[in-house]
mmCIF file of C-alpha atoms and ligand atoms in Angstrom:
data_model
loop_
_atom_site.group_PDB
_atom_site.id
_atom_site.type_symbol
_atom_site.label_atom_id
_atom_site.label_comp_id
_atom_site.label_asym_id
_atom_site.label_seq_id
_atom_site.Cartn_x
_atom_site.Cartn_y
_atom_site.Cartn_z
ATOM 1 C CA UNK A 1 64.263 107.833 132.874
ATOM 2 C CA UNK A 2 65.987 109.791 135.257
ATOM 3 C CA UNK A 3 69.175 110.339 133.321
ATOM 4 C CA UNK A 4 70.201 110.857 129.352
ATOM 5 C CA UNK A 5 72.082 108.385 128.500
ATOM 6 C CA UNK A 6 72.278 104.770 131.217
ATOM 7 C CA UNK A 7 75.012 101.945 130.438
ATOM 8 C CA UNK A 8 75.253 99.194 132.241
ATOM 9 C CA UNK A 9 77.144 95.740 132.377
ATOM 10 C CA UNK A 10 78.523 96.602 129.104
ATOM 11 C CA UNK A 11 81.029 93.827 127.650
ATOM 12 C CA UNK A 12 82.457 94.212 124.731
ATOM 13 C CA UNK A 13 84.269 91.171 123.111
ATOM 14 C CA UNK A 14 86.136 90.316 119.441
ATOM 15 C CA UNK A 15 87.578 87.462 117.603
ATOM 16 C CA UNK A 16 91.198 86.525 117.656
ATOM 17 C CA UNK A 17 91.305 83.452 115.455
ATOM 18 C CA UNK A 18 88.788 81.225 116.921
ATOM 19 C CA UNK A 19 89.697 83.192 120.430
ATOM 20 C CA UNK A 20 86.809 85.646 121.865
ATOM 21 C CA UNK A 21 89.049 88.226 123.663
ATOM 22 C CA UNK A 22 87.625 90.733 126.182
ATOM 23 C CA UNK A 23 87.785 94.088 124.804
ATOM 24 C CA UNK A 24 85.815 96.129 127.629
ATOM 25 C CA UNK A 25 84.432 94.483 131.161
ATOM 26 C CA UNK A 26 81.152 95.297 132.620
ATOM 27 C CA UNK A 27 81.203 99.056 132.023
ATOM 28 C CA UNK A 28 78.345 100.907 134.117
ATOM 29 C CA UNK A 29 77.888 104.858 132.914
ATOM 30 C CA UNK A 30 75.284 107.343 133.516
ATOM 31 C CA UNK A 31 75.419 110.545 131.507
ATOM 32 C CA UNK A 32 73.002 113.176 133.164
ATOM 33 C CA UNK A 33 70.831 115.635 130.948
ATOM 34 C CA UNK A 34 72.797 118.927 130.175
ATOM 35 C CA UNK A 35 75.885 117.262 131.581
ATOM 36 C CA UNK A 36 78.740 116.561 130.295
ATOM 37 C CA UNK A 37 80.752 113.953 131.025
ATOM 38 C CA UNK A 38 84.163 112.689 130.126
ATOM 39 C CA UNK A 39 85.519 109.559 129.333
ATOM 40 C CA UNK A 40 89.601 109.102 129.938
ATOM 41 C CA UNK A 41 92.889 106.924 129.991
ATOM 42 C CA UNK A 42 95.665 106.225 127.314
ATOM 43 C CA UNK A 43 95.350 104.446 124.121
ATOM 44 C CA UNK A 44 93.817 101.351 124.261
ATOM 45 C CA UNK A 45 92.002 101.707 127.163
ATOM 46 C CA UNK A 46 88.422 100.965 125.545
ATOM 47 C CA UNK A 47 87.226 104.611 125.168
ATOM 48 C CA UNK A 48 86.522 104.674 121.661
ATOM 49 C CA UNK A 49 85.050 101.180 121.464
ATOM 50 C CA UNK A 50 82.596 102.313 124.481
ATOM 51 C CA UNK A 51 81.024 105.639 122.313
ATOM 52 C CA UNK A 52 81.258 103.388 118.757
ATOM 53 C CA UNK A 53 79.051 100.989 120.652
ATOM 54 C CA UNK A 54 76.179 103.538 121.828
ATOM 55 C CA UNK A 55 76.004 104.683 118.407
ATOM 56 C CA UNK A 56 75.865 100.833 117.035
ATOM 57 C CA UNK A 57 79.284 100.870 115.231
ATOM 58 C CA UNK A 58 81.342 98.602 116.244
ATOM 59 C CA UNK A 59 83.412 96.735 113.486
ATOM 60 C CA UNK A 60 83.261 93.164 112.842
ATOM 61 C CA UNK A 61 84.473 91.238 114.515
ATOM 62 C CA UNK A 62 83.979 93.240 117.847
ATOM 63 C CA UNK A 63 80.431 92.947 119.401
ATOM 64 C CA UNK A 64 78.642 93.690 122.150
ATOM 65 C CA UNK A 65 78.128 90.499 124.394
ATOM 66 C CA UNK A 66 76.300 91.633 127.026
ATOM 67 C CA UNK A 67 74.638 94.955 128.435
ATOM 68 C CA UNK A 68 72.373 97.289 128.196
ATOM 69 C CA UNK A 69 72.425 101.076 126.655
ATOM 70 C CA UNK A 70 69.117 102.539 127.471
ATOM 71 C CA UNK A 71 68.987 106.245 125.803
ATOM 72 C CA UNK A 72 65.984 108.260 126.840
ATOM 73 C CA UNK A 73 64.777 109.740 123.042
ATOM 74 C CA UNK A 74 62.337 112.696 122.283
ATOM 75 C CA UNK A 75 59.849 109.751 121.680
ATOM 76 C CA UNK A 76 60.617 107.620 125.126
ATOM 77 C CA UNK A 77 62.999 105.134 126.222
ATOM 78 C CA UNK A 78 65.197 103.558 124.003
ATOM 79 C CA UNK A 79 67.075 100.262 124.109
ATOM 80 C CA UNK A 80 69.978 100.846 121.412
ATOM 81 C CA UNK A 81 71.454 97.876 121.525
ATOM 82 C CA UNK A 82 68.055 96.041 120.418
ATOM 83 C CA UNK A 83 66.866 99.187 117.915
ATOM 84 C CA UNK A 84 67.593 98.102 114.042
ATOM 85 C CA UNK A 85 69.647 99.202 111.267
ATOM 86 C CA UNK A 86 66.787 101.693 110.004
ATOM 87 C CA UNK A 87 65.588 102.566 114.053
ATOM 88 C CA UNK A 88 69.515 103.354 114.422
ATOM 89 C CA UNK A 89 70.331 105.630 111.693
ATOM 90 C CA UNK A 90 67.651 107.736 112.847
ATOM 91 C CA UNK A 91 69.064 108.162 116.473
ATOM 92 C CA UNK A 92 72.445 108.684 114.849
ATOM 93 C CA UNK A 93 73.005 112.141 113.843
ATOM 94 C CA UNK A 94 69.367 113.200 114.955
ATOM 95 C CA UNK A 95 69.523 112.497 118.522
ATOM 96 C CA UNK A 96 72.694 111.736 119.158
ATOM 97 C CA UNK A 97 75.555 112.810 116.874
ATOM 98 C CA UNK A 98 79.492 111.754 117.246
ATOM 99 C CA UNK A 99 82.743 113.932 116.087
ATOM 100 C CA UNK A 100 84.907 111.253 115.396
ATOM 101 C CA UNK A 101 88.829 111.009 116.351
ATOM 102 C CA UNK A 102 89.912 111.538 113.362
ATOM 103 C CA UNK A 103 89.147 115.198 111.787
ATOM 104 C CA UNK A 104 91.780 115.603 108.434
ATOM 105 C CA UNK A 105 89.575 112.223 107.268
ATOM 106 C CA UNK A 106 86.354 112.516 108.608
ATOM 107 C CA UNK A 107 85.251 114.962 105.416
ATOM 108 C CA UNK A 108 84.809 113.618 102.375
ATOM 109 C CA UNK A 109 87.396 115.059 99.859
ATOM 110 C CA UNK A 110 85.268 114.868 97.324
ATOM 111 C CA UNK A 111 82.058 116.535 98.158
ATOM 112 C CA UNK A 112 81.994 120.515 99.330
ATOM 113 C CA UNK A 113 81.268 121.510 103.130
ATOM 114 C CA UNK A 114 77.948 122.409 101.577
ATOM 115 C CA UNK A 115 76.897 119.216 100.422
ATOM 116 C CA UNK A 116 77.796 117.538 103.222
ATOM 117 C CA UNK A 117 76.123 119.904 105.477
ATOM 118 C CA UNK A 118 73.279 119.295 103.083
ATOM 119 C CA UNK A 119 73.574 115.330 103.529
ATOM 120 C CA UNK A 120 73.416 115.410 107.202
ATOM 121 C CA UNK A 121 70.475 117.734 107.217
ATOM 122 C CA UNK A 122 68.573 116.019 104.735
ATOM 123 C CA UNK A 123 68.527 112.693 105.820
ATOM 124 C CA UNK A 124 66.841 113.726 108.848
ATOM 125 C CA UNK A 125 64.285 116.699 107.147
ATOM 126 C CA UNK A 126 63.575 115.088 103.869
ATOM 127 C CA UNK A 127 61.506 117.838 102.955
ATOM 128 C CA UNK A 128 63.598 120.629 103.906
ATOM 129 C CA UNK A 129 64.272 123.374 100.663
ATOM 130 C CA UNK A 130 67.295 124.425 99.544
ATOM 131 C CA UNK A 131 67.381 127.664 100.977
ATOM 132 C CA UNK A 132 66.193 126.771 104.286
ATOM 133 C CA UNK A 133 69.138 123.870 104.018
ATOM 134 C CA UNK A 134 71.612 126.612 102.780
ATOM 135 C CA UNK A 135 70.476 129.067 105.992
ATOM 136 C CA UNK A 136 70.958 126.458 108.381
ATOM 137 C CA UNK A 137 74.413 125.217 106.960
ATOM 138 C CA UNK A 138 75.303 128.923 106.891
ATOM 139 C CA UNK A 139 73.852 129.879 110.604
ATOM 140 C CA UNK A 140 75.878 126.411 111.766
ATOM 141 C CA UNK A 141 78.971 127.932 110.294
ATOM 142 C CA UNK A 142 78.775 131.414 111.874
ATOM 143 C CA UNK A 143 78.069 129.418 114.979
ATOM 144 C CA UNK A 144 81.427 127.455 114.901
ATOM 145 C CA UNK A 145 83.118 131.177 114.332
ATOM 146 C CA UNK A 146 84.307 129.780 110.956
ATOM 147 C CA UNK A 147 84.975 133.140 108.810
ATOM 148 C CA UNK A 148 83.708 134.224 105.420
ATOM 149 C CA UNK A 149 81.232 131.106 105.590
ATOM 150 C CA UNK A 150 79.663 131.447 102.023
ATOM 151 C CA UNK A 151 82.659 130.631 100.503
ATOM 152 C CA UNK A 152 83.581 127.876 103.474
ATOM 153 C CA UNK A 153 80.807 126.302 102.076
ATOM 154 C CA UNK A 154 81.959 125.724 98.220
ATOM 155 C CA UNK A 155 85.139 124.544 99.978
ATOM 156 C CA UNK A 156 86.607 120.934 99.442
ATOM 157 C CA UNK A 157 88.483 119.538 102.582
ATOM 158 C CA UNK A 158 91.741 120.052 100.916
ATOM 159 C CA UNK A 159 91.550 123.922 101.139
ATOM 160 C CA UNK A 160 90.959 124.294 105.096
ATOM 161 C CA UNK A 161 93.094 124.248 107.883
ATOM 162 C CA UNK A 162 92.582 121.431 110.388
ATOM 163 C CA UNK A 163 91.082 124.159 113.214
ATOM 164 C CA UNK A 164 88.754 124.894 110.175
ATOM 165 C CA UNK A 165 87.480 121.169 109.411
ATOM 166 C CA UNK A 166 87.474 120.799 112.932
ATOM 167 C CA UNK A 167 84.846 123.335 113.695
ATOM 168 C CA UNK A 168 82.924 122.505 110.480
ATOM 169 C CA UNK A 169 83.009 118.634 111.906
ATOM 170 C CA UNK A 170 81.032 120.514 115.276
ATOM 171 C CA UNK A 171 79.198 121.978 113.150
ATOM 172 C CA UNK A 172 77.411 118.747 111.427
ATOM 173 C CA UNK A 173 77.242 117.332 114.415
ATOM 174 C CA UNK A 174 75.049 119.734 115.798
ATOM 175 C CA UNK A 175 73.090 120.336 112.497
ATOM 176 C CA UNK A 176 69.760 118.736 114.173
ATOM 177 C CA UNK A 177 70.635 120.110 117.410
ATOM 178 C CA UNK A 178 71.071 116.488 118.907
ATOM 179 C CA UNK A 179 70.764 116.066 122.319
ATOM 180 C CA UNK A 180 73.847 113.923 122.998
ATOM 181 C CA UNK A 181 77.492 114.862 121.516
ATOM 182 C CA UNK A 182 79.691 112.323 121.478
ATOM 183 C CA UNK A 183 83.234 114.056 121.151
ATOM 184 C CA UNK A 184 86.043 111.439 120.349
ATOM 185 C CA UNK A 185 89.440 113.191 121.165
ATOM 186 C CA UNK A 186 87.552 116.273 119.266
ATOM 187 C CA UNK A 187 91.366 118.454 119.900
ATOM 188 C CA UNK A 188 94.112 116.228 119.780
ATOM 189 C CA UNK A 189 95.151 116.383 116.286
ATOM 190 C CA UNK A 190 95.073 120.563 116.766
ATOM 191 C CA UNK A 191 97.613 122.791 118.283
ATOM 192 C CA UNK A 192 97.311 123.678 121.858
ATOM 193 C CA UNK A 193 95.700 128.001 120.837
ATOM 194 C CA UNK A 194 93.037 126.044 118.626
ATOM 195 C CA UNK A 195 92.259 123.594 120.781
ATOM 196 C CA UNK A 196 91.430 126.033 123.375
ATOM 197 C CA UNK A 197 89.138 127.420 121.368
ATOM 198 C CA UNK A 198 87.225 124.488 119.782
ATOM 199 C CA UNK A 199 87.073 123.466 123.980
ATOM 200 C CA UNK A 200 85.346 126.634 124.635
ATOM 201 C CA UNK A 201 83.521 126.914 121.639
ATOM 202 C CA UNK A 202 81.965 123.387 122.369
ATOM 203 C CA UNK A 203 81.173 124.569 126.124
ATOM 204 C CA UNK A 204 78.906 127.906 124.858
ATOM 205 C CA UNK A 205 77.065 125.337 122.385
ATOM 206 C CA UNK A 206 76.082 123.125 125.072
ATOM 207 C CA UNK A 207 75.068 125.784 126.875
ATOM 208 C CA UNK A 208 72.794 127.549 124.123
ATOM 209 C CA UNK A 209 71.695 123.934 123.176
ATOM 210 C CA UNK A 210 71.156 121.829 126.131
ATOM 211 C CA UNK A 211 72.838 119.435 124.492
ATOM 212 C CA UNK A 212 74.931 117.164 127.001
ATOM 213 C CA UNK A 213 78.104 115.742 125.702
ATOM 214 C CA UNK A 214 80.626 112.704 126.496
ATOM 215 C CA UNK A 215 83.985 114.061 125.946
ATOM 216 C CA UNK A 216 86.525 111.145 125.060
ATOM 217 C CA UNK A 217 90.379 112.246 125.531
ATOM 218 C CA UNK A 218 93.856 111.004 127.061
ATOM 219 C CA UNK A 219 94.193 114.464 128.932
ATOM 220 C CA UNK A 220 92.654 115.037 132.096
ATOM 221 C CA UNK A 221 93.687 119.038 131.251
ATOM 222 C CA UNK A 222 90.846 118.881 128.669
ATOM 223 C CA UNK A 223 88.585 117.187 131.170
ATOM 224 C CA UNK A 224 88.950 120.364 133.986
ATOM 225 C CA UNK A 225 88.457 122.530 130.889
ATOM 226 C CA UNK A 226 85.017 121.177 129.984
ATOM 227 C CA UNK A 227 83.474 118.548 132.101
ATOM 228 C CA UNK A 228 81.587 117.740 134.877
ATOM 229 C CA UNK A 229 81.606 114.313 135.688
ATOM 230 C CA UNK A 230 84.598 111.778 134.425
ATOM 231 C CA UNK A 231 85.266 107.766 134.577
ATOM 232 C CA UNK A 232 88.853 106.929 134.321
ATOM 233 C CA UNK A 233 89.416 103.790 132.159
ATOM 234 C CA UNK A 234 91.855 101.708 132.383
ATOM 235 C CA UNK A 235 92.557 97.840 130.362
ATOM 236 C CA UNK A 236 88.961 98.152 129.432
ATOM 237 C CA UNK A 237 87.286 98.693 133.098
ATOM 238 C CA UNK A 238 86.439 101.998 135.229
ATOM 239 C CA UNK A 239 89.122 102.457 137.713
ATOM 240 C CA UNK A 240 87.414 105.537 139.073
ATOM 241 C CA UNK A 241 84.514 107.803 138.452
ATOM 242 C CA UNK A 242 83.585 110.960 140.699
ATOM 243 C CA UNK A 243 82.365 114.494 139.986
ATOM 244 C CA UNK A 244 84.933 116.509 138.771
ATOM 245 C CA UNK A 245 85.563 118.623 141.331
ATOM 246 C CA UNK A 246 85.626 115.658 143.302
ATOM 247 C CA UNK A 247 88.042 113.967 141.490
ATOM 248 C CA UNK A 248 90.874 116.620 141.241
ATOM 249 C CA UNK A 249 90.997 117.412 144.694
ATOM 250 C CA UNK A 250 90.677 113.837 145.902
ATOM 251 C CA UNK A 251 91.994 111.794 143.578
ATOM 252 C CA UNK A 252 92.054 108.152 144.713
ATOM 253 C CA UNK A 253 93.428 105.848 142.329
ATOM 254 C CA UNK A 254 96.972 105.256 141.520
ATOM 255 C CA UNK A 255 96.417 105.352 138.072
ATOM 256 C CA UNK A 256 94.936 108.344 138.050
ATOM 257 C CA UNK A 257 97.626 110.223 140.021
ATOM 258 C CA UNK A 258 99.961 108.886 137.145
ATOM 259 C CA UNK A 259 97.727 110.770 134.613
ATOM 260 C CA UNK A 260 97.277 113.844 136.282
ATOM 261 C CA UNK A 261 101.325 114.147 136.647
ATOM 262 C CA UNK A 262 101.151 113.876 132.983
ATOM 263 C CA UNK A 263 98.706 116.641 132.283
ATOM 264 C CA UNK A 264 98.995 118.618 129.486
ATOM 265 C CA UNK A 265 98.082 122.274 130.756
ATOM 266 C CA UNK A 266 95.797 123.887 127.869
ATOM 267 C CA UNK A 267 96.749 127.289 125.663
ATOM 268 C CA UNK A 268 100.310 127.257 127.624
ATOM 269 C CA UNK A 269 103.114 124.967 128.508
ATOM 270 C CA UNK A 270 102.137 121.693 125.518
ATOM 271 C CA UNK A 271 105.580 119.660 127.051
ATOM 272 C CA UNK A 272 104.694 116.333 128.823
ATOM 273 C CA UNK A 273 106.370 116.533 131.882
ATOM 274 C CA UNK A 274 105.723 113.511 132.906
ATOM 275 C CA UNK A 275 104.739 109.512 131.720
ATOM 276 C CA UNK A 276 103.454 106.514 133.360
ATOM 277 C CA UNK A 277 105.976 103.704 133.128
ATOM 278 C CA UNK A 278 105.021 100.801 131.138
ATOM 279 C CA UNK A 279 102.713 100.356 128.772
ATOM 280 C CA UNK A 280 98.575 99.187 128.969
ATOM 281 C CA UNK A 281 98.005 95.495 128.674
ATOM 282 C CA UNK A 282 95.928 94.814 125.600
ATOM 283 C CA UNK A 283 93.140 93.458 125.056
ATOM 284 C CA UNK A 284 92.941 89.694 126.657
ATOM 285 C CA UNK A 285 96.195 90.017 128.211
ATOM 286 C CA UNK A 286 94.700 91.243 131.569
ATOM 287 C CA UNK A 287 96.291 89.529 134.742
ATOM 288 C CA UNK A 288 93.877 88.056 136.779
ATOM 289 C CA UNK A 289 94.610 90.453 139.502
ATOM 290 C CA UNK A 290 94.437 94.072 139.225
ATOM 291 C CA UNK A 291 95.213 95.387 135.632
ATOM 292 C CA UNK A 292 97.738 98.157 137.113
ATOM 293 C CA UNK A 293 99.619 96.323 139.225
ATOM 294 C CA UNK A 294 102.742 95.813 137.156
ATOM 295 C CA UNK A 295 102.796 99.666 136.748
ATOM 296 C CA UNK A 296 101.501 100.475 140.269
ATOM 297 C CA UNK A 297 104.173 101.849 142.960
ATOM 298 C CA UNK A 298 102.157 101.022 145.462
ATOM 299 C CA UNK A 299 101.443 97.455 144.260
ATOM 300 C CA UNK A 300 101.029 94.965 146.899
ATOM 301 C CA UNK A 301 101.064 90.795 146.963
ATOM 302 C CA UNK A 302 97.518 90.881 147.030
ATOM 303 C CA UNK A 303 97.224 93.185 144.237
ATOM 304 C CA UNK A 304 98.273 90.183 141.872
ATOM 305 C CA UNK A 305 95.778 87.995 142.942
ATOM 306 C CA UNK A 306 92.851 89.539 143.208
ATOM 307 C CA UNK A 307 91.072 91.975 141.052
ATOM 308 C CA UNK A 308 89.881 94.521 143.102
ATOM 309 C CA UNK A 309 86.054 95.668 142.816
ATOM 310 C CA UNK A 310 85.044 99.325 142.117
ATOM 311 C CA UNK A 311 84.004 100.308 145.722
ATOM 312 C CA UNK A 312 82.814 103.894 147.048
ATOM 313 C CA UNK A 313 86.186 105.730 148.625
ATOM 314 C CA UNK A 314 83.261 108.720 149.592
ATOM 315 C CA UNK A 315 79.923 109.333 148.833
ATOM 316 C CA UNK A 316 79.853 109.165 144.620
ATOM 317 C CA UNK A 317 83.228 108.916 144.172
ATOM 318 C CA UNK A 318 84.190 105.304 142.901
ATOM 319 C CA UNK A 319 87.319 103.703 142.674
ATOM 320 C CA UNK A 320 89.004 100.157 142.085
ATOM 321 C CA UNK A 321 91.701 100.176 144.319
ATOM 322 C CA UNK A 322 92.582 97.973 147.372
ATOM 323 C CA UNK A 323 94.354 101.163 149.125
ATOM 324 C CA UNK A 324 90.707 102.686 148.944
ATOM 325 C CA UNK A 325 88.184 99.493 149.516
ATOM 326 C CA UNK A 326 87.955 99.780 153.480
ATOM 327 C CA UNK A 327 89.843 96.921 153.711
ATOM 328 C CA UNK A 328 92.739 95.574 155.126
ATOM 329 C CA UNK A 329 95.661 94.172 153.317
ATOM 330 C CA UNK A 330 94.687 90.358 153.610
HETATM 331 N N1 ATP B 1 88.736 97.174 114.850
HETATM 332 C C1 ATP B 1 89.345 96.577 115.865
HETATM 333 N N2 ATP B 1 89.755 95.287 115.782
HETATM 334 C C2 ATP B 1 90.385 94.666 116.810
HETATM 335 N N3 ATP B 1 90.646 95.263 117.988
HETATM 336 C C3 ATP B 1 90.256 96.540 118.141
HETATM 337 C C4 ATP B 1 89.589 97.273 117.100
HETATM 338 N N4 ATP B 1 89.331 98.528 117.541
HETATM 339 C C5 ATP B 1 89.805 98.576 118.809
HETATM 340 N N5 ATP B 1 90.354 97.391 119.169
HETATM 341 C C6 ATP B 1 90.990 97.058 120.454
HETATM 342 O O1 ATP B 1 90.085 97.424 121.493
HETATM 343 C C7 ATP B 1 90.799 97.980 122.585
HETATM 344 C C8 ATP B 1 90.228 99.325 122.904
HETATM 345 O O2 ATP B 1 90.438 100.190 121.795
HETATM 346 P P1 ATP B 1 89.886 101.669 121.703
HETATM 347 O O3 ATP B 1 90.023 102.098 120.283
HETATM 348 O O4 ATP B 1 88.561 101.766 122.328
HETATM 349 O O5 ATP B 1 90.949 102.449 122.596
HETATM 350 P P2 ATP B 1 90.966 103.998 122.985
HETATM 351 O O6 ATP B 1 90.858 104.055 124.477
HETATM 352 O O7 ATP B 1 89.964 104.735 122.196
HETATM 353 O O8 ATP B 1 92.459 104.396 122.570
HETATM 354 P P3 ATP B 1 92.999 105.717 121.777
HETATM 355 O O9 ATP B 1 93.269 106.711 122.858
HETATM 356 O O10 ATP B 1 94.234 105.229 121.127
HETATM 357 O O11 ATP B 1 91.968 106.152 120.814
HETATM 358 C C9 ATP B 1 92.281 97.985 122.191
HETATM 359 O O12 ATP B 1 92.886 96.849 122.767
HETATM 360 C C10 ATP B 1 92.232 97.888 120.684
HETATM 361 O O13 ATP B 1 93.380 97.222 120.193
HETATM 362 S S1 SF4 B 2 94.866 97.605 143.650
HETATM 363 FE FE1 SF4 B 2 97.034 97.550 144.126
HETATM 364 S S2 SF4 B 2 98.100 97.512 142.135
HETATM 365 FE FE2 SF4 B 2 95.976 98.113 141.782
HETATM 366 S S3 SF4 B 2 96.043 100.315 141.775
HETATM 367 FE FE3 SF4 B 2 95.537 99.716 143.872
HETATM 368 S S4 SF4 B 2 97.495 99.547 144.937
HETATM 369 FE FE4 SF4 B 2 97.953 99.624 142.750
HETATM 370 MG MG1 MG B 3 90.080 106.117 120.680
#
């Protein structure tokens, strides 16, 4: 396989009463080796659902119905949406590993750093001795610049700071050195100094580690911090996808534009200056034309009856836009 990580088609669907509702529409992504790539657009959008489904955890009722995730694993290609519950858990965490949105909750209160460093280790070296576990756990923790790590390590959740869980979240994540980080809004919760520094700290890991990354987020700041590729989601579809260079200095779609006005700028000025009028249509509730229009100032009549496709506006750079298809206003 030529790249890391190759999604295609993907649909995701759920149940609302005896209604299936579209959650996500024939999503296409490829995720380079060493890359990494990031995944925005505001709430709702579908970015979560997207990384839950690589990593086969998705909760009832949503489900896949259609597509293909092909993951190219130490021991060959990989089909993970046909792998099983047992196949799964060993991808998860070994190969690739997820730091979920949510950092104050994703440690268990009740356990110590250390025995949840120990867990995630474990599970994937069965036969790995305490000491070697505790010099791994401890080597992980200088790595995420957490201070005094011996005693970080008899810590409960209650008695660190959220920059502190944060990092030690990164740093179970990378335990087994995975070679794809899935990084689910890894800053928001943070202030703007910290998350900074978790940003750059997560750039010199994938650099010692060759570890590529997906970097889920609402900010396009945090995307020109740390990526370099990006797909803009919008209502559960791509609206554009470029490198990033590419997509900063020629940035096509409307809805984009909005979101770049909008930018936080990292480590300085944390004020929104700007938001998109309107709000995103939810799930099922997509017009049949496009899914912008009714927030689109450059909306056309054509715009609400046709959905337009995701077409090339240059050479890799993709965007779903009728101002950008090479066409003319019918
Ligand atoms: N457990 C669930 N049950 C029903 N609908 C869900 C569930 N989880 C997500 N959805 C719906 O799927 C759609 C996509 O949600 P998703 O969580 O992927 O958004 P997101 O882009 O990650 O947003 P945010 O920035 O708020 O995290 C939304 O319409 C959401 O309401
Ligand atoms: S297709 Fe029309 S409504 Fe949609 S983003 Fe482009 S101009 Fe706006
Ligand atoms: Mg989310």
């Amino acid at each position: 396989m030529e790249n890391l990580l190759e999604i295609k088609n993907l649909k995701i669907t759920t149940l609302r009463g005896k209604n299936t509702v579209r959650l996500l529409d024939k999503v296409d992504l490829n995720v380079k080796k060493k890359c990494s790539f990031g995944v925005v657009g505001e709430s709702g959008c579908g970015k979560s659902i997207t990384a839950n489904a690589i990593l086969g955890l998705l909760p009832y009722p949503l489900r896949v119905s259609e597509g293909s995730i092909r993951y190219d694993s130490k021991d060959g290609e990989r089909e993970l949406l046909r792998l099983n519950k047992k196949e799964m858990r060993q991808v998860r965490g070994q190969e690739i590993s997820m730091i979920f949105q949510e950092p104050m909750t994703s440690l268990d209160p009740i356990f110590t750093v250390e025995m949840q460093m120990f867990e995630a280790l474990s599970f994937h070296h069965p036969h790995m001795g305490k000491a070697e576990m505790r010099e791994r756990a401890l080597e992980m923790l200088r790595r995420v610049n957490i201070p005094r790590p011996e005693q970080t390590l008899s810590s409960y959740a209650h008695q660190l700071s959220g920059g502190q869980l944060q990092r030690i979240m990164i740093a179970i994540a990378l335990i087994n050195d995975p070679r794809l980080l899935l990084a689910d809004e890894p800053t928001t919760a943070l202030d703007v100094t910290i998350q900074a520094q978790i940003l750059k700290l997560m750039n010199d890991l994938k650099e010692q580690n060759d570890t590529s990354i997906i970097m889920i987020t609402h900010d396009l700041g945090v995307i020109a911090e740390t990526c370099e590729e990006v797909a803009v989601f919008y209502a559960g579809q791509i609206v554009e996808q470029a490198s990033v260079v590419e997509l900063f200095s020629h940035t096509a779609h409307p809805y984009t534009l909005g979101l770049l006005r909008a930018v936080t700028s990292l480590g300085g000025e944390s004020r929104k200056l700007y938001t998109i009028p309107g709000i995103v249509p939810p799930g099922g509730q997509w017009s049949q034309g496009c899914r912008f229009a009714d927030r689109c100032e450059k909306c056309m009549d054509r715009c609400r009856r046709e959905m337009p496709g995701l077409t090339e506006a240059a050479p890799g750079h993709l965007c779903r836009c009728f101002l950008h298809s090479g066409e003319v206003e019918a």
